[in-house]
mmCIF file of C-alpha atoms in Angstrom:
data_model
loop_
_atom_site.group_PDB
_atom_site.id
_atom_site.type_symbol
_atom_site.label_atom_id
_atom_site.label_comp_id
_atom_site.label_asym_id
_atom_site.label_seq_id
_atom_site.Cartn_x
_atom_site.Cartn_y
_atom_site.Cartn_z
ATOM 1 C CA MET A 813 107.824 42.691 0.953
ATOM 2 C CA THR A 814 110.861 44.616 2.860
ATOM 3 C CA HIS A 815 111.782 44.821 6.055
ATOM 4 C CA ASP A 816 114.265 47.511 5.639
ATOM 5 C CA GLY A 817 113.163 51.223 4.788
ATOM 6 C CA PRO A 818 112.260 54.079 6.939
ATOM 7 C CA GLN A 819 111.565 53.337 10.685
ATOM 8 C CA ILE A 820 107.658 53.038 11.631
ATOM 9 C CA THR A 821 105.756 52.590 14.597
ATOM 10 C CA GLY A 822 102.521 50.309 14.993
ATOM 11 C CA GLY A 823 99.333 50.446 16.790
ATOM 12 C CA VAL A 824 96.623 48.025 17.154
ATOM 13 C CA ASP A 825 93.239 48.160 18.320
ATOM 14 C CA THR A 826 92.382 44.772 19.245
ATOM 15 C CA HIS A 827 88.678 43.196 19.234
ATOM 16 C CA GLY A 828 87.371 39.609 19.615
ATOM 17 C CA LEU A 829 87.135 38.739 16.038
ATOM 18 C CA THR A 830 89.207 41.743 14.377
ATOM 19 C CA HIS A 831 92.169 43.421 15.157
ATOM 20 C CA HIS A 832 92.933 46.920 13.322
ATOM 21 C CA ALA A 833 96.199 48.092 12.766
ATOM 22 C CA ALA A 834 97.909 51.058 11.556
ATOM 23 C CA VAL A 835 101.191 52.567 11.078
ATOM 24 C CA ILE A 836 102.760 56.023 11.204
ATOM 25 C CA ASP A 837 106.155 57.404 10.676
ATOM 26 C CA THR A 838 109.143 58.862 13.058
ATOM 27 C CA VAL A 839 107.080 62.225 12.849
ATOM 28 C CA GLY A 840 103.768 60.862 13.456
ATOM 29 C CA ARG A 841 102.536 61.310 9.895
ATOM 30 C CA HIS A 842 99.480 58.503 9.496
ATOM 31 C CA LEU A 843 100.806 55.862 6.550
ATOM 32 C CA ALA A 844 98.223 53.403 6.138
ATOM 33 C CA ASP A 845 95.716 51.007 8.522
ATOM 34 C CA ARG A 846 93.860 47.950 7.781
ATOM 35 C CA GLU A 847 91.916 45.278 9.834
ATOM 36 C CA PHE A 848 92.873 41.894 9.995
ATOM 37 C CA PRO A 849 90.852 38.375 11.735
ATOM 38 C CA ALA A 850 92.149 37.664 15.299
ATOM 39 C CA THR A 851 93.365 34.361 14.000
ATOM 40 C CA ILE A 852 97.051 32.914 13.777
ATOM 41 C CA ARG A 853 97.096 33.492 9.915
ATOM 42 C CA GLY A 854 96.073 37.078 10.379
ATOM 43 C CA TYR A 855 98.281 38.044 12.888
ATOM 44 C CA ARG A 856 101.247 36.913 10.637
ATOM 45 C CA ASP A 857 99.531 38.780 7.745
ATOM 46 C CA LEU A 858 99.569 41.802 10.323
ATOM 47 C CA LEU A 859 102.748 41.447 10.780
ATOM 48 C CA GLU A 860 104.088 41.348 7.460
ATOM 49 C CA TRP A 861 102.037 44.231 6.585
ATOM 50 C CA MET A 862 103.596 46.923 9.227
ATOM 51 C CA ARG A 863 106.898 45.435 7.684
ATOM 52 C CA SER A 864 106.127 46.122 4.266
ATOM 53 C CA HIS A 865 106.031 49.766 5.294
ATOM 54 C CA GLY A 866 109.471 49.910 6.673
ATOM 55 C CA ALA A 867 111.427 49.225 9.698
ATOM 56 C CA LEU A 868 109.090 48.411 12.600
ATOM 57 C CA VAL A 869 110.557 49.935 15.585
ATOM 58 C CA ALA A 870 107.751 48.836 18.250
ATOM 59 C CA VAL A 871 104.047 48.109 17.991
ATOM 60 C CA GLY A 872 101.740 49.465 20.976
ATOM 61 C CA VAL A 873 98.913 47.041 21.263
ATOM 62 C CA GLU A 874 95.698 47.762 23.336
ATOM 63 C CA GLY A 875 94.472 44.954 25.790
ATOM 64 C CA THR A 876 97.621 42.687 25.566
ATOM 65 C CA GLY A 877 95.828 40.831 28.750
ATOM 66 C CA ALA A 878 92.472 40.256 26.677
ATOM 67 C CA TYR A 879 92.205 40.084 22.873
ATOM 68 C CA GLY A 880 95.608 41.122 22.374
ATOM 69 C CA ALA A 881 97.458 38.464 24.138
ATOM 70 C CA GLU A 882 98.008 36.105 21.384
ATOM 71 C CA LEU A 883 98.934 38.758 19.294
ATOM 72 C CA ALA A 884 101.455 39.979 21.888
ATOM 73 C CA ARG A 885 102.908 36.383 22.111
ATOM 74 C CA VAL A 886 103.222 35.912 18.296
ATOM 75 C CA LEU A 887 104.572 39.731 17.944
ATOM 76 C CA THR A 888 107.235 39.021 20.531
ATOM 77 C CA ALA A 889 107.877 35.789 19.043
ATOM 78 C CA ALA A 890 109.077 37.134 15.913
ATOM 79 C CA GLY A 891 111.497 39.831 18.029
ATOM 80 C CA VAL A 892 109.393 43.144 17.710
ATOM 81 C CA ALA A 893 109.208 45.278 20.609
ATOM 82 C CA VAL A 894 105.291 45.184 22.295
ATOM 83 C CA VAL A 895 104.102 48.032 24.214
ATOM 84 C CA ASP A 896 100.996 47.996 26.513
ATOM 85 C CA VAL A 897 98.998 50.772 25.795
ATOM 86 C CA ASP A 898 95.904 52.045 27.562
ATOM 87 C CA ARG A 899 92.767 52.976 25.501
ATOM 88 C CA PRO A 900 92.195 56.602 25.183
ATOM 89 C CA ASP A 901 90.660 58.520 28.143
ATOM 90 C CA ARG A 902 86.946 59.848 27.705
ATOM 91 C CA LYS A 903 88.260 63.505 27.364
ATOM 92 C CA THR A 904 90.331 62.446 24.507
ATOM 93 C CA ARG A 905 87.349 60.393 22.720
ATOM 94 C CA ARG A 906 85.232 63.461 23.140
ATOM 95 C CA THR A 907 87.570 65.866 21.016
ATOM 96 C CA LYS A 908 88.554 63.422 18.680
ATOM 97 C CA GLY A 909 86.015 60.339 18.065
ATOM 98 C CA LYS A 910 86.020 56.981 18.498
ATOM 99 C CA SER A 911 86.634 54.731 15.566
ATOM 100 C CA ASP A 912 89.103 51.470 15.088
ATOM 101 C CA PRO A 913 91.013 53.334 13.118
ATOM 102 C CA ILE A 914 91.420 56.477 15.493
ATOM 103 C CA ASP A 915 92.167 53.988 18.194
ATOM 104 C CA ALA A 916 94.929 52.261 16.310
ATOM 105 C CA TYR A 917 96.696 55.076 14.878
ATOM 106 C CA ALA A 918 96.389 56.559 18.735
ATOM 107 C CA ALA A 919 97.982 53.408 19.971
ATOM 108 C CA ALA A 920 100.990 54.056 17.506
ATOM 109 C CA THR A 921 101.186 57.743 18.682
ATOM 110 C CA ALA A 922 101.282 56.894 22.425
ATOM 111 C CA VAL A 923 104.334 54.643 21.692
ATOM 112 C CA LEU A 924 106.177 57.043 19.593
ATOM 113 C CA SER A 925 105.551 59.746 21.932
ATOM 114 C CA GLY A 926 106.787 57.733 24.593
ATOM 115 C CA ARG A 927 103.374 58.136 26.895
ATOM 116 C CA ALA A 928 102.753 54.618 26.683
ATOM 117 C CA THR A 929 106.049 52.329 27.826
ATOM 118 C CA GLY A 930 104.321 49.615 29.580
ATOM 119 C CA ILE A 931 105.953 46.037 28.906
ATOM 120 C CA PRO A 932 103.032 43.420 28.679
ATOM 121 C CA LYS A 933 103.456 40.114 30.792
ATOM 122 C CA SER A 934 104.758 37.107 28.827
ATOM 123 C CA ARG A 935 102.093 34.802 29.380
ATOM 124 C CA ASP A 936 103.790 31.982 28.259
ATOM 125 C CA GLY A 937 105.328 30.642 31.376
ATOM 126 C CA VAL A 938 104.317 28.618 34.627
ATOM 127 C CA VAL A 939 103.002 31.893 36.091
ATOM 128 C CA GLU A 940 100.454 31.786 33.326
ATOM 129 C CA ALA A 941 99.415 28.265 34.380
ATOM 130 C CA VAL A 942 98.898 29.192 37.980
ATOM 131 C CA ARG A 943 96.708 32.227 36.657
ATOM 132 C CA VAL A 944 94.248 29.943 34.792
ATOM 133 C CA LEU A 945 93.993 27.358 37.486
ATOM 134 C CA ARG A 946 93.267 30.109 40.236
ATOM 135 C CA VAL A 947 90.251 31.301 38.153
ATOM 136 C CA ALA A 948 88.636 27.962 38.378
ATOM 137 C CA ARG A 949 89.640 27.728 41.818
ATOM 138 C CA ARG A 950 88.014 31.238 42.682
ATOM 139 C CA SER A 951 84.979 30.443 41.117
ATOM 140 C CA ALA A 952 84.502 27.141 43.021
ATOM 141 C CA ILE A 953 85.091 29.192 45.991
ATOM 142 C CA LYS A 954 82.572 31.296 45.333
ATOM 143 C CA ALA A 955 79.981 29.014 44.306
ATOM 144 C CA ARG A 956 80.527 27.291 47.765
ATOM 145 C CA THR A 957 79.815 30.360 49.381
ATOM 146 C CA GLN A 958 77.112 30.684 47.991
ATOM 147 C CA ALA A 959 75.483 26.920 48.452
ATOM 148 C CA MET A 960 76.463 27.798 52.381
ATOM 149 C CA ASN A 961 74.511 30.898 52.459
ATOM 150 C CA GLN A 962 71.463 29.129 50.551
ATOM 151 C CA ILE A 963 71.617 26.465 53.455
ATOM 152 C CA ARG A 964 71.757 28.382 56.128
ATOM 153 C CA ALA A 965 68.754 30.718 54.840
ATOM 154 C CA LEU A 966 66.724 27.836 54.043
ATOM 155 C CA LEU A 967 67.501 26.477 57.939
ATOM 156 C CA VAL A 968 66.089 30.087 59.170
ATOM 157 C CA SER A 969 62.446 29.198 57.623
ATOM 158 C CA ALA A 970 62.337 25.453 57.456
ATOM 159 C CA PRO A 971 60.401 23.617 59.984
ATOM 160 C CA ALA A 972 61.307 23.331 63.523
ATOM 161 C CA LEU A 973 61.430 19.698 62.947
ATOM 162 C CA LEU A 974 64.291 20.123 61.006
ATOM 163 C CA ARG A 975 65.773 22.773 61.994
ATOM 164 C CA GLU A 976 66.416 21.807 65.628
ATOM 165 C CA GLN A 977 67.729 18.806 64.194
ATOM 166 C CA VAL A 978 70.463 20.387 63.115
ATOM 167 C CA ALA A 979 70.764 23.535 64.907
ATOM 168 C CA VAL A 980 74.179 22.591 67.181
ATOM 169 C CA LEU A 981 75.965 20.968 64.330
ATOM 170 C CA ASP A 982 79.441 22.578 63.273
ATOM 171 C CA ARG A 983 79.648 23.068 59.182
ATOM 172 C CA ALA A 984 81.736 20.084 58.363
ATOM 173 C CA MET A 985 78.798 17.779 60.286
ATOM 174 C CA LEU A 986 76.225 20.299 59.142
ATOM 175 C CA ILE A 987 76.817 19.097 55.496
ATOM 176 C CA ARG A 988 77.226 15.625 55.834
ATOM 177 C CA THR A 989 73.621 15.312 57.913
ATOM 178 C CA LEU A 990 72.186 17.209 55.153
ATOM 179 C CA ALA A 991 73.661 15.347 52.533
ATOM 180 C CA ARG A 992 72.086 12.053 54.147
ATOM 181 C CA LEU A 993 68.696 13.425 54.023
ATOM 182 C CA ARG A 994 65.856 11.342 52.694
ATOM 183 C CA PRO A 995 63.273 13.724 51.439
ATOM 184 C CA GLY A 996 60.586 11.080 50.275
ATOM 185 C CA ASP A 997 58.645 10.786 47.322
ATOM 186 C CA ASP A 998 55.923 13.636 47.949
ATOM 187 C CA LEU A 999 57.551 16.637 47.432
ATOM 188 C CA SER A 1000 54.441 18.504 48.017
ATOM 189 C CA ARG A 1001 54.813 18.775 51.265
ATOM 190 C CA PRO A 1002 56.934 21.871 52.832
ATOM 191 C CA LEU A 1003 59.384 19.462 54.786
ATOM 192 C CA ALA A 1004 59.934 17.020 52.466
ATOM 193 C CA ALA A 1005 60.918 20.197 49.710
ATOM 194 C CA THR A 1006 63.018 21.586 52.261
ATOM 195 C CA ARG A 1007 64.945 18.283 52.969
ATOM 196 C CA ALA A 1008 65.485 17.861 49.013
ATOM 197 C CA SER A 1009 66.667 21.362 48.702
ATOM 198 C CA LEU A 1010 69.058 21.188 51.252
ATOM 199 C CA ARG A 1011 70.113 17.572 50.145
ATOM 200 C CA ARG A 1012 71.057 18.918 46.919
ATOM 201 C CA LEU A 1013 73.080 21.907 48.360
ATOM 202 C CA ALA A 1014 74.820 20.253 50.734
ATOM 203 C CA ARG A 1015 76.261 17.705 47.773
ATOM 204 C CA ARG A 1016 77.081 20.888 45.582
ATOM 205 C CA HIS A 1017 79.046 21.677 48.813
ATOM 206 C CA GLN A 1018 80.533 18.712 48.841
ATOM 207 C CA THR A 1019 81.399 18.455 45.295
ATOM 208 C CA LEU A 1020 82.962 21.961 45.217
ATOM 209 C CA ASP A 1021 85.270 21.128 48.177
ATOM 210 C CA ALA A 1022 86.543 17.968 46.636
ATOM 211 C CA GLU A 1023 87.038 20.452 43.256
ATOM 212 C CA ILE A 1024 88.905 22.951 45.242
ATOM 213 C CA ALA A 1025 91.274 20.363 47.200
ATOM 214 C CA GLU A 1026 91.728 19.007 43.740
ATOM 215 C CA LEU A 1027 92.907 22.560 42.386
ATOM 216 C CA ASP A 1028 95.015 23.094 45.626
ATOM 217 C CA ALA A 1029 96.891 19.991 44.602
ATOM 218 C CA GLU A 1030 97.801 20.896 41.039
ATOM 219 C CA ILE A 1031 98.734 24.909 41.901
ATOM 220 C CA GLY A 1032 100.697 24.268 45.155
ATOM 221 C CA PRO A 1033 103.683 22.482 43.111
ATOM 222 C CA LEU A 1034 103.392 25.186 40.042
ATOM 223 C CA VAL A 1035 103.764 27.967 42.721
ATOM 224 C CA ARG A 1036 106.730 26.205 44.429
ATOM 225 C CA GLN A 1037 108.258 25.948 41.016
ATOM 226 C CA ALA A 1038 107.703 29.414 39.924
ATOM 227 C CA ALA A 1039 108.823 31.401 43.153
ATOM 228 C CA PRO A 1040 110.352 29.267 45.863
ATOM 229 C CA ALA A 1041 112.045 32.301 47.330
ATOM 230 C CA LEU A 1042 108.688 33.572 47.765
ATOM 231 C CA LEU A 1043 107.113 30.772 49.809
ATOM 232 C CA GLU A 1044 109.858 31.503 52.391
ATOM 233 C CA LEU A 1045 108.685 34.935 53.345
ATOM 234 C CA PHE A 1046 106.870 34.588 56.783
ATOM 235 C CA GLY A 1047 103.093 34.962 56.168
ATOM 236 C CA VAL A 1048 103.411 33.950 52.491
ATOM 237 C CA GLY A 1049 100.926 30.868 51.764
ATOM 238 C CA PRO A 1050 100.305 29.143 48.492
ATOM 239 C CA GLU A 1051 97.292 31.395 47.711
ATOM 240 C CA THR A 1052 98.868 34.530 48.266
ATOM 241 C CA ALA A 1053 101.911 33.696 46.264
ATOM 242 C CA GLY A 1054 99.846 32.482 43.570
ATOM 243 C CA GLN A 1055 98.281 35.890 43.662
ATOM 244 C CA LEU A 1056 101.361 37.759 43.809
ATOM 245 C CA LEU A 1057 102.818 35.563 40.943
ATOM 246 C CA ALA A 1058 99.762 36.313 38.800
ATOM 247 C CA SER A 1059 100.269 39.969 39.144
ATOM 248 C CA ALA A 1060 103.698 40.227 38.286
ATOM 249 C CA GLY A 1061 103.417 37.787 35.118
ATOM 250 C CA ASP A 1062 106.135 35.345 33.906
ATOM 251 C CA ASN A 1063 108.353 38.100 33.359
ATOM 252 C CA PRO A 1064 108.727 40.128 36.455
ATOM 253 C CA GLU A 1065 111.746 41.890 34.984
ATOM 254 C CA ARG A 1066 109.494 44.201 33.514
ATOM 255 C CA MET A 1067 109.169 46.063 36.465
ATOM 256 C CA ARG A 1068 112.047 48.118 36.279
ATOM 257 C CA SER A 1069 112.111 48.810 40.547
ATOM 258 C CA GLU A 1070 110.667 47.549 43.750
ATOM 259 C CA GLY A 1071 108.883 51.292 43.424
ATOM 260 C CA ALA A 1072 107.266 50.041 40.227
ATOM 261 C CA PHE A 1073 105.692 46.813 41.750
ATOM 262 C CA ALA A 1074 104.475 48.854 45.001
ATOM 263 C CA HIS A 1075 102.654 51.030 42.452
ATOM 264 C CA LEU A 1076 101.126 47.949 40.497
ATOM 265 C CA ALA A 1077 100.141 46.372 43.974
ATOM 266 C CA GLY A 1078 98.536 49.708 45.235
ATOM 267 C CA VAL A 1079 100.782 50.240 48.126
ATOM 268 C CA ALA A 1080 103.017 53.016 46.712
ATOM 269 C CA PRO A 1081 102.299 55.887 49.389
ATOM 270 C CA ILE A 1082 100.090 58.632 48.502
ATOM 271 C CA PRO A 1083 101.106 62.161 49.523
ATOM 272 C CA ALA A 1084 98.003 63.831 51.672
ATOM 273 C CA SER A 1085 99.712 66.749 53.599
ATOM 274 C CA SER A 1086 98.406 70.142 53.966
ATOM 275 C CA GLY A 1087 99.464 73.140 55.954
ATOM 276 C CA ARG A 1088 101.374 71.825 59.165
ATOM 277 C CA THR A 1089 100.235 67.950 58.507
ATOM 278 C CA HIS A 1090 102.764 65.735 56.882
ATOM 279 C CA ARG A 1091 101.124 62.144 56.093
ATOM 280 C CA HIS A 1092 100.528 59.808 53.390
ATOM 281 C CA ARG A 1093 97.630 57.920 52.739
ATOM 282 C CA LEU A 1094 96.780 54.619 51.598
ATOM 283 C CA ASN A 1095 96.727 54.042 47.990
ATOM 284 C CA ARG A 1096 93.284 53.021 46.341
ATOM 285 C CA GLY A 1097 95.023 52.587 42.660
ATOM 286 C CA GLY A 1098 96.802 49.617 41.266
ATOM 287 C CA ASP A 1099 95.698 45.873 41.232
ATOM 288 C CA ARG A 1100 93.370 45.111 43.789
ATOM 289 C CA ALA A 1101 93.958 41.229 44.025
ATOM 290 C CA ALA A 1102 97.576 41.836 44.575
ATOM 291 C CA ASN A 1103 96.870 44.756 47.303
ATOM 292 C CA ASN A 1104 94.625 42.210 49.148
ATOM 293 C CA ALA A 1105 97.373 39.574 49.173
ATOM 294 C CA LEU A 1106 99.653 41.783 50.744
ATOM 295 C CA HIS A 1107 97.221 43.072 53.185
ATOM 296 C CA THR A 1108 96.446 39.253 54.043
ATOM 297 C CA ILE A 1109 100.134 38.703 54.565
ATOM 298 C CA VAL A 1110 100.440 41.958 57.091
ATOM 299 C CA LEU A 1111 97.589 40.586 58.899
ATOM 300 C CA THR A 1112 99.382 37.357 59.646
ATOM 301 C CA ARG A 1113 102.763 39.020 60.821
ATOM 302 C CA MET A 1114 100.769 41.187 63.040
ATOM 303 C CA ARG A 1115 99.794 38.692 64.669
ATOM 304 C CA PHE A 1116 102.339 35.804 64.526
ATOM 305 C CA ASP A 1117 105.466 37.456 63.687
ATOM 306 C CA GLU A 1118 106.966 39.021 66.906
ATOM 307 C CA ARG A 1119 109.447 41.873 65.009
ATOM 308 C CA THR A 1120 106.514 42.744 63.112
ATOM 309 C CA ARG A 1121 104.433 43.208 66.258
ATOM 310 C CA ALA A 1122 107.194 44.943 68.044
ATOM 311 C CA TYR A 1123 107.138 47.539 64.985
ATOM 312 C CA VAL A 1124 103.505 48.416 65.727
ATOM 313 C CA GLU A 1125 104.037 49.092 69.110
ATOM 314 C CA ARG A 1126 106.524 51.257 68.235
ATOM 315 C CA ARG A 1127 104.632 53.167 65.525
ATOM 316 C CA THR A 1128 101.461 53.127 67.770
ATOM 317 C CA LYS A 1129 103.359 54.952 70.576
ATOM 318 C CA GLU A 1130 104.951 57.498 67.588
ATOM 319 C CA GLY A 1131 101.017 58.498 67.222
ATOM 320 C CA LEU A 1132 100.446 56.302 64.031
ATOM 321 C CA ASN A 1133 96.837 54.933 63.390
ATOM 322 C CA LYS A 1134 96.410 51.340 62.564
ATOM 323 C CA LYS A 1135 96.040 52.439 58.929
ATOM 324 C CA ASP A 1136 99.153 54.251 58.385
ATOM 325 C CA ILE A 1137 100.817 51.488 60.175
ATOM 326 C CA MET A 1138 99.721 48.830 57.940
ATOM 327 C CA ARG A 1139 100.360 50.997 54.817
ATOM 328 C CA CYS A 1140 104.024 50.851 56.043
ATOM 329 C CA LEU A 1141 103.763 47.472 56.615
ATOM 330 C CA LYS A 1142 102.206 46.453 53.149
ATOM 331 C CA ARG A 1143 105.113 48.899 51.496
ATOM 332 C CA PHE A 1144 107.637 46.895 53.282
ATOM 333 C CA VAL A 1145 106.559 43.701 52.250
ATOM 334 C CA ALA A 1146 105.881 44.485 48.559
ATOM 335 C CA ARG A 1147 109.800 45.406 49.192
ATOM 336 C CA GLU A 1148 110.491 41.737 50.207
ATOM 337 C CA VAL A 1149 108.432 40.346 47.438
ATOM 338 C CA TYR A 1150 109.638 42.011 44.781
ATOM 339 C CA ARG A 1151 113.106 40.992 45.493
ATOM 340 C CA ALA A 1152 112.215 37.307 46.284
ATOM 341 C CA LEU A 1153 110.758 37.657 42.208
ATOM 342 C CA THR A 1154 113.069 39.212 40.700
ATOM 343 C CA THR A 1155 116.908 38.525 42.268
ATOM 344 C CA THR A 1156 118.760 34.867 42.451
ATOM 345 C CA PRO A 1157 119.554 33.292 46.053
ATOM 346 C CA ALA A 1158 123.066 34.782 45.767
ATOM 347 C CA GLU A 1159 121.817 38.379 45.277
ATOM 348 C CA ARG A 1160 119.086 38.302 47.812
ATOM 349 C CA ILE A 1161 119.745 40.588 50.749
ATOM 350 C CA ALA A 1162 118.207 39.458 54.056
ATOM 351 C CA GLN A 1163 116.177 42.522 55.156
ATOM 352 C CA THR A 1164 116.618 42.546 59.501
ATOM 353 C CA ASP A 1165 114.961 45.906 60.091
ATOM 354 C CA LEU A 1166 111.560 47.458 59.616
ATOM 355 C CA ALA A 1167 112.542 50.868 59.751
ATOM 356 C CA PRO A 1168 112.460 51.009 55.683
ATOM 357 C CA ALA A 1169 108.980 50.420 55.876
ATOM 358 C CA ALA A 1170 108.212 53.805 57.454
#
């Protein structure tokens, strides 16, 4: 096999067990396609097979954040330029059909034509560790909320003797009290069965509380290690910083500008003008989890940051409604976050005026 010869571009349609690869030449002619197992050995064979057809310029991979994550890591480690490719839209699939070879060739063509230019997340550093730990934390919080909702629902229809016993307790005391209930041995009585169910739910809530605290203790130092400057921003805590890091990835330099990050987070202003009305609206695209993190930061600043409160008051007098003001603030916070993620302390410029947020 040789790595010399004509320049070629590769494309890969990824799946859970197999990946289908294809190569094209510099004018888009289909050269060959082949299926490989989704294993380390399969990834290496795929790379050597592509290089056997010529000088490999770049490879477009579908699903670099899912089935193609490990393949992207292997190709990058081998010095190959990897491009993240979206799957073909429905219109294209209706006209050209759908199969693994078609999708693989389409991925290669998207790279060659310049339609696909996205750099995938490297997923090989501390930010990836933060992301996977946050998955467990998010599911634990969801389960804890569900347990609490079930406790409240059971208490609504519980016998009055039990309901009145815990009616005035706050949540923490309620959980401790329910976890110490003694239902007895005869669960055929509704009161005993209700006590048994509430005790199990309360103990589940306590277990999830301990799990979330343990995860917070693990995630916090990793977030500080990955982006200490991000935590210095007003209103940014470990939770919001962890989400913004996960959205940006271990290689935030892949975002070419703060505008690109704003689009990623769904805070780039969208024109919504018509006739004499000139305005922008909220962006409903992008990473909604990152958008939610920016929203949380803005809410915190609107409540506790004097500078932000003065800005809100000034823009309100100018006739902007709350949604438009928050859109401006989220765009401004995105600018600060981008600088914290991509610049060194010596390069970072302090921002003292909220005017650019408009």
